[in-house]
JSON list of C-alpha atoms in Angstrom, two decimals:
[
{"chain": "I", "resi": 1, "resn": "ARG", "atom": "CA", "xyz": [109.42, 111.78, 126.17]},
{"chain": "I", "resi": 2, "resn": "LEU", "atom": "CA", "xyz": [106.47, 111.33, 124.23]},
{"chain": "I", "resi": 3, "resn": "ASN", "atom": "CA", "xyz": [104.47, 108.19, 124.65]},
{"chain": "I", "resi": 4, "resn": "SER", "atom": "CA", "xyz": [102.90, 105.86, 122.02]},
{"chain": "I", "resi": 5, "resn": "ALA", "atom": "CA", "xyz": [102.54, 102.74, 119.89]},
{"chain": "I", "resi": 6, "resn": "ILE", "atom": "CA", "xyz": [105.51, 102.07, 117.94]},
{"chain": "I", "resi": 7, "resn": "ARG", "atom": "CA", "xyz": [104.78, 101.06, 114.32]},
{"chain": "I", "resi": 8, "resn": "GLN", "atom": "CA", "xyz": [106.79, 99.92, 111.56]},
{"chain": "I", "resi": 9, "resn": "ALA", "atom": "CA", "xyz": [110.34, 102.12, 109.99]},
{"chain": "I", "resi": 10, "resn": "GLN", "atom": "CA", "xyz": [109.72, 103.11, 106.86]},
{"chain": "I", "resi": 11, "resn": "PHE", "atom": "CA", "xyz": [113.06, 104.19, 104.63]},
{"chain": "I", "resi": 12, "resn": "GLY", "atom": "CA", "xyz": [112.42, 107.34, 102.88]},
{"chain": "I", "resi": 13, "resn": "ALA", "atom": "CA", "xyz": [109.42, 109.17, 102.21]},
{"chain": "I", "resi": 14, "resn": "ILE", "atom": "CA", "xyz": [106.25, 108.55, 105.04]},
{"chain": "I", "resi": 15, "resn": "GLU", "atom": "CA", "xyz": [102.73, 109.37, 103.87]},
{"chain": "I", "resi": 16, "resn": "GLU", "atom": "CA", "xyz": [100.52, 110.33, 106.77]},
{"chain": "I", "resi": 17, "resn": "THR", "atom": "CA", "xyz": [97.74, 112.28, 108.57]},
{"chain": "I", "resi": 18, "resn": "ILE", "atom": "CA", "xyz": [96.76, 114.94, 110.90]},
{"chain": "I", "resi": 19, "resn": "ASP", "atom": "CA", "xyz": [93.44, 113.63, 111.75]},
{"chain": "I", "resi": 20, "resn": "PHE", "atom": "CA", "xyz": [92.33, 116.78, 113.75]},
{"chain": "I", "resi": 21, "resn": "ALA", "atom": "CA", "xyz": [93.33, 119.69, 115.23]},
{"chain": "I", "resi": 22, "resn": "GLY", "atom": "CA", "xyz": [96.24, 119.17, 117.83]},
{"chain": "I", "resi": 23, "resn": "ASP", "atom": "CA", "xyz": [96.96, 115.84, 116.77]},
{"chain": "I", "resi": 24, "resn": "TYR", "atom": "CA", "xyz": [100.33, 115.00, 115.70]},
{"chain": "I", "resi": 25, "resn": "ASP", "atom": "CA", "xyz": [102.76, 112.07, 114.96]},
{"chain": "I", "resi": 26, "resn": "VAL", "atom": "CA", "xyz": [106.19, 110.96, 116.32]},
{"chain": "I", "resi": 27, "resn": "TYR", "atom": "CA", "xyz": [108.93, 109.41, 114.52]},
{"chain": "I", "resi": 28, "resn": "GLN", "atom": "CA", "xyz": [111.49, 107.75, 116.65]},
{"chain": "I", "resi": 29, "resn": "VAL", "atom": "CA", "xyz": [115.16, 108.07, 114.82]},
{"chain": "I", "resi": 30, "resn": "GLU", "atom": "CA", "xyz": [118.79, 107.47, 115.28]},
{"chain": "I", "resi": 31, "resn": "LEU", "atom": "CA", "xyz": [121.08, 109.55, 114.12]},
{"chain": "I", "resi": 32, "resn": "ILE", "atom": "CA", "xyz": [124.69, 110.37, 114.22]},
{"chain": "I", "resi": 33, "resn": "GLU", "atom": "CA", "xyz": [126.91, 113.33, 115.97]},
{"chain": "I", "resi": 34, "resn": "GLY", "atom": "CA", "xyz": [128.02, 115.19, 113.14]},
{"chain": "I", "resi": 35, "resn": "ASN", "atom": "CA", "xyz": [125.88, 114.19, 110.27]},
{"chain": "I", "resi": 36, "resn": "ASP", "atom": "CA", "xyz": [123.67, 116.77, 108.65]},
{"chain": "I", "resi": 37, "resn": "TYR", "atom": "CA", "xyz": [120.04, 115.85, 107.67]},
{"chain": "I", "resi": 38, "resn": "LEU", "atom": "CA", "xyz": [117.29, 116.62, 105.79]},
{"chain": "I", "resi": 39, "resn": "ALA", "atom": "CA", "xyz": [113.58, 117.80, 107.49]},
{"chain": "I", "resi": 40, "resn": "THR", "atom": "CA", "xyz": [110.40, 117.99, 105.70]},
{"chain": "I", "resi": 41, "resn": "ALA", "atom": "CA", "xyz": [107.20, 118.31, 105.76]},
{"chain": "I", "resi": 42, "resn": "ILE", "atom": "CA", "xyz": [105.07, 118.69, 102.43]},
{"chain": "I", "resi": 43, "resn": "GLY", "atom": "CA", "xyz": [101.59, 119.78, 102.54]},
{"chain": "I", "resi": 44, "resn": "VAL", "atom": "CA", "xyz": [99.04, 121.42, 100.83]},
{"chain": "I", "resi": 45, "resn": "ASN", "atom": "CA", "xyz": [100.95, 124.30, 99.09]},
{"chain": "I", "resi": 46, "resn": "GLY", "atom": "CA", "xyz": [104.12, 121.41, 97.62]},
{"chain": "I", "resi": 47, "resn": "GLU", "atom": "CA", "xyz": [101.85, 119.34, 96.67]},
{"chain": "I", "resi": 48, "resn": "GLY", "atom": "CA", "xyz": [102.85, 116.90, 99.15]},
{"chain": "I", "resi": 49, "resn": "GLY", "atom": "CA", "xyz": [99.49, 116.44, 100.35]},
{"chain": "I", "resi": 50, "resn": "THR", "atom": "CA", "xyz": [96.74, 119.04, 102.14]},
{"chain": "I", "resi": 51, "resn": "LEU", "atom": "CA", "xyz": [97.46, 119.48, 105.71]},
{"chain": "I", "resi": 52, "resn": "PRO", "atom": "CA", "xyz": [98.19, 123.74, 105.15]},
{"chain": "I", "resi": 53, "resn": "ASP", "atom": "CA", "xyz": [100.73, 124.43, 107.43]},
{"chain": "I", "resi": 54, "resn": "PRO", "atom": "CA", "xyz": [102.99, 121.85, 108.81]},
{"chain": "I", "resi": 55, "resn": "TYR", "atom": "CA", "xyz": [105.93, 122.03, 111.47]},
{"chain": "I", "resi": 56, "resn": "ILE", "atom": "CA", "xyz": [108.46, 119.91, 113.10]},
{"chain": "I", "resi": 57, "resn": "GLN", "atom": "CA", "xyz": [109.97, 119.50, 116.04]},
{"chain": "I", "resi": 58, "resn": "ILE", "atom": "CA", "xyz": [113.05, 117.73, 117.07]},
{"chain": "I", "resi": 59, "resn": "TYR", "atom": "CA", "xyz": [113.32, 116.13, 121.21]},
{"chain": "I", "resi": 60, "resn": "ASP", "atom": "CA", "xyz": [116.01, 114.63, 122.81]},
{"chain": "I", "resi": 61, "resn": "GLY", "atom": "CA", "xyz": [114.81, 111.32, 122.57]},
{"chain": "I", "resi": 62, "resn": "GLU", "atom": "CA", "xyz": [116.00, 109.91, 126.28]},
{"chain": "I", "resi": 63, "resn": "THR", "atom": "CA", "xyz": [115.34, 113.71, 128.25]},
{"chain": "I", "resi": 64, "resn": "GLY", "atom": "CA", "xyz": [111.93, 114.72, 125.95]},
{"chain": "I", "resi": 65, "resn": "GLU", "atom": "CA", "xyz": [113.72, 118.16, 126.11]},
{"chain": "I", "resi": 66, "resn": "LEU", "atom": "CA", "xyz": [112.42, 120.49, 122.99]},
{"chain": "I", "resi": 67, "resn": "LEU", "atom": "CA", "xyz": [115.81, 121.06, 121.07]},
{"chain": "I", "resi": 68, "resn": "PHE", "atom": "CA", "xyz": [114.24, 123.09, 117.90]},
{"chain": "I", "resi": 69, "resn": "GLU", "atom": "CA", "xyz": [111.00, 123.45, 116.37]},
{"chain": "I", "resi": 70, "resn": "VAL", "atom": "CA", "xyz": [110.61, 124.74, 112.63]},
{"chain": "I", "resi": 71, "resn": "ASP", "atom": "CA", "xyz": [107.50, 126.89, 111.42]},
{"chain": "I", "resi": 72, "resn": "ASP", "atom": "CA", "xyz": [107.19, 128.49, 108.37]},
{"chain": "I", "resi": 73, "resn": "SER", "atom": "CA", "xyz": [110.77, 128.84, 107.65]},
{"chain": "I", "resi": 74, "resn": "ARG", "atom": "CA", "xyz": [110.74, 129.63, 111.35]},
{"chain": "I", "resi": 75, "resn": "ILE", "atom": "CA", "xyz": [112.71, 129.03, 114.38]},
{"chain": "I", "resi": 76, "resn": "SER", "atom": "CA", "xyz": [111.81, 128.50, 118.18]},
{"chain": "I", "resi": 77, "resn": "GLY", "atom": "CA", "xyz": [113.60, 126.75, 120.74]},
{"chain": "I", "resi": 78, "resn": "VAL", "atom": "CA", "xyz": [117.22, 127.27, 120.04]},
{"chain": "I", "resi": 79, "resn": "ASP", "atom": "CA", "xyz": [120.25, 128.40, 121.68]},
{"chain": "I", "resi": 80, "resn": "SER", "atom": "CA", "xyz": [122.92, 130.28, 119.83]},
{"chain": "I", "resi": 81, "resn": "THR", "atom": "CA", "xyz": [125.09, 126.85, 119.60]},
{"chain": "I", "resi": 82, "resn": "LEU", "atom": "CA", "xyz": [122.41, 125.36, 117.92]},
{"chain": "I", "resi": 83, "resn": "ALA", "atom": "CA", "xyz": [121.69, 127.47, 115.35]},
{"chain": "I", "resi": 84, "resn": "SER", "atom": "CA", "xyz": [124.61, 127.81, 113.79]},
{"chain": "I", "resi": 85, "resn": "MET", "atom": "CA", "xyz": [124.10, 124.75, 112.76]},
{"chain": "I", "resi": 86, "resn": "ILE", "atom": "CA", "xyz": [120.24, 125.26, 110.58]},
{"chain": "I", "resi": 87, "resn": "ASP", "atom": "CA", "xyz": [119.61, 126.14, 107.38]},
{"chain": "I", "resi": 88, "resn": "LEU", "atom": "CA", "xyz": [116.68, 127.47, 106.61]},
{"chain": "I", "resi": 89, "resn": "PRO", "atom": "CA", "xyz": [115.99, 127.14, 102.48]},
{"chain": "I", "resi": 90, "resn": "ASN", "atom": "CA", "xyz": [112.95, 129.65, 102.83]},
{"chain": "I", "resi": 91, "resn": "SER", "atom": "CA", "xyz": [114.07, 132.08, 105.72]},
{"chain": "I", "resi": 92, "resn": "GLY", "atom": "CA", "xyz": [114.13, 136.01, 104.88]},
{"chain": "I", "resi": 93, "resn": "LEU", "atom": "CA", "xyz": [111.84, 138.30, 104.11]},
{"chain": "I", "resi": 94, "resn": "GLY", "atom": "CA", "xyz": [108.74, 137.23, 103.21]},
{"chain": "I", "resi": 95, "resn": "VAL", "atom": "CA", "xyz": [107.55, 132.75, 103.28]},
{"chain": "I", "resi": 96, "resn": "THR", "atom": "CA", "xyz": [107.55, 131.52, 100.29]},
{"chain": "I", "resi": 97, "resn": "SER", "atom": "CA", "xyz": [106.04, 128.11, 101.86]},
{"chain": "I", "resi": 98, "resn": "TYR", "atom": "CA", "xyz": [104.16, 126.70, 105.09]},
{"chain": "I", "resi": 99, "resn": "ASP", "atom": "CA", "xyz": [106.44, 123.77, 104.89]},
{"chain": "I", "resi": 100, "resn": "PRO", "atom": "CA", "xyz": [109.15, 123.42, 107.18]},
{"chain": "I", "resi": 101, "resn": "SER", "atom": "CA", "xyz": [112.12, 122.30, 105.22]},
{"chain": "I", "resi": 102, "resn": "PHE", "atom": "CA", "xyz": [115.70, 122.92, 106.84]},
{"chain": "I", "resi": 103, "resn": "THR", "atom": "CA", "xyz": [118.54, 121.36, 107.21]},
{"chain": "I", "resi": 104, "resn": "PHE", "atom": "CA", "xyz": [120.74, 120.46, 111.02]},
{"chain": "I", "resi": 105, "resn": "GLN", "atom": "CA", "xyz": [123.66, 118.49, 112.38]},
{"chain": "I", "resi": 106, "resn": "ALA", "atom": "CA", "xyz": [122.62, 115.52, 114.89]},
{"chain": "I", "resi": 107, "resn": "SER", "atom": "CA", "xyz": [124.59, 117.65, 118.19]},
{"chain": "I", "resi": 108, "resn": "TYR", "atom": "CA", "xyz": [124.68, 113.50, 119.99]},
{"chain": "I", "resi": 109, "resn": "SER", "atom": "CA", "xyz": [124.68, 110.43, 118.83]},
{"chain": "I", "resi": 110, "resn": "GLY", "atom": "CA", "xyz": [121.80, 108.55, 119.38]},
{"chain": "I", "resi": 111, "resn": "SER", "atom": "CA", "xyz": [118.58, 108.69, 119.36]},
{"chain": "I", "resi": 112, "resn": "TYR", "atom": "CA", "xyz": [115.57, 111.73, 119.04]},
{"chain": "I", "resi": 113, "resn": "ASP", "atom": "CA", "xyz": [111.28, 111.99, 118.57]},
{"chain": "I", "resi": 114, "resn": "VAL", "atom": "CA", "xyz": [110.60, 114.08, 115.96]},
{"chain": "I", "resi": 115, "resn": "VAL", "atom": "CA", "xyz": [106.96, 115.57, 115.48]},
{"chain": "I", "resi": 116, "resn": "VAL", "atom": "CA", "xyz": [105.25, 116.40, 112.65]},
{"chain": "I", "resi": 117, "resn": "GLY", "atom": "CA", "xyz": [101.91, 118.14, 113.62]},
{"chain": "I", "resi": 118, "resn": "GLY", "atom": "CA", "xyz": [99.59, 121.07, 112.18]},
{"chain": "I", "resi": 119, "resn": "ALA", "atom": "CA", "xyz": [100.39, 124.86, 113.69]},
{"chain": "I", "resi": 120, "resn": "GLY", "atom": "CA", "xyz": [96.94, 126.11, 115.02]},
{"chain": "I", "resi": 121, "resn": "GLU", "atom": "CA", "xyz": [93.71, 124.64, 113.76]},
{"chain": "I", "resi": 122, "resn": "SER", "atom": "CA", "xyz": [95.08, 122.85, 110.54]},
{"chain": "I", "resi": 123, "resn": "SER", "atom": "CA", "xyz": [94.47, 118.73, 109.91]},
{"chain": "I", "resi": 124, "resn": "GLY", "atom": "CA", "xyz": [95.25, 116.75, 106.19]},
{"chain": "I", "resi": 125, "resn": "SER", "atom": "CA", "xyz": [97.93, 114.90, 105.23]},
{"chain": "I", "resi": 126, "resn": "TYR", "atom": "CA", "xyz": [101.76, 115.37, 104.74]},
{"chain": "I", "resi": 127, "resn": "THR", "atom": "CA", "xyz": [104.44, 113.90, 103.56]},
{"chain": "I", "resi": 128, "resn": "PHE", "atom": "CA", "xyz": [107.44, 113.92, 105.99]},
{"chain": "I", "resi": 129, "resn": "ASP", "atom": "CA", "xyz": [110.93, 112.73, 104.52]},
{"chain": "I", "resi": 130, "resn": "LEU", "atom": "CA", "xyz": [114.31, 112.99, 106.97]},
{"chain": "I", "resi": 131, "resn": "ASP", "atom": "CA", "xyz": [117.79, 112.14, 105.42]},
{"chain": "I", "resi": 132, "resn": "ASN", "atom": "CA", "xyz": [121.70, 111.86, 105.11]},
{"chain": "I", "resi": 133, "resn": "ALA", "atom": "CA", "xyz": [123.02, 113.69, 102.40]},
{"chain": "I", "resi": 134, "resn": "GLY", "atom": "CA", "xyz": [120.53, 112.08, 100.19]},
{"chain": "I", "resi": 135, "resn": "VAL", "atom": "CA", "xyz": [120.07, 109.35, 101.98]},
{"chain": "I", "resi": 136, "resn": "PRO", "atom": "CA", "xyz": [116.88, 107.90, 103.93]},
{"chain": "I", "resi": 137, "resn": "ILE", "atom": "CA", "xyz": [116.94, 107.64, 107.63]},
{"chain": "I", "resi": 138, "resn": "SER", "atom": "CA", "xyz": [115.13, 104.77, 108.64]},
{"chain": "I", "resi": 139, "resn": "LEU", "atom": "CA", "xyz": [112.02, 106.22, 111.12]},
{"chain": "I", "resi": 140, "resn": "VAL", "atom": "CA", "xyz": [110.24, 104.26, 113.27]},
{"chain": "I", "resi": 141, "resn": "GLU", "atom": "CA", "xyz": [106.41, 106.23, 114.25]},
{"chain": "I", "resi": 142, "resn": "GLU", "atom": "CA", "xyz": [105.62, 105.88, 117.73]}
]
């Protein structure tokens, strides 16, 4: 499990900064099994900040197991069951944006840790949002 100080919860999009290469932010969220969620991290491509290449990782909040990672509209660390529940609007031949945006279905009800970072040596600001059918999820930054 990823550990750090928990900050105040916030609904809706949150603006944060990756201060240096290797830095990342962790958000703790409570999700409901079977619900679809849209996760986005918008940097320089989508004019949501200055981060050139954001990524999103989603971990099991109890075990710390990496469930999947989305970077440049590609998925890694995904078993075949989870892969069938993820929709990548930017996937296909030629990535149109370095900003990950994808829909996924929660495989269980409970706590998840969502990590946003900058790929490679990238740093800068970004806007992160997670919602359920347009309804913002409460984000608790750890």
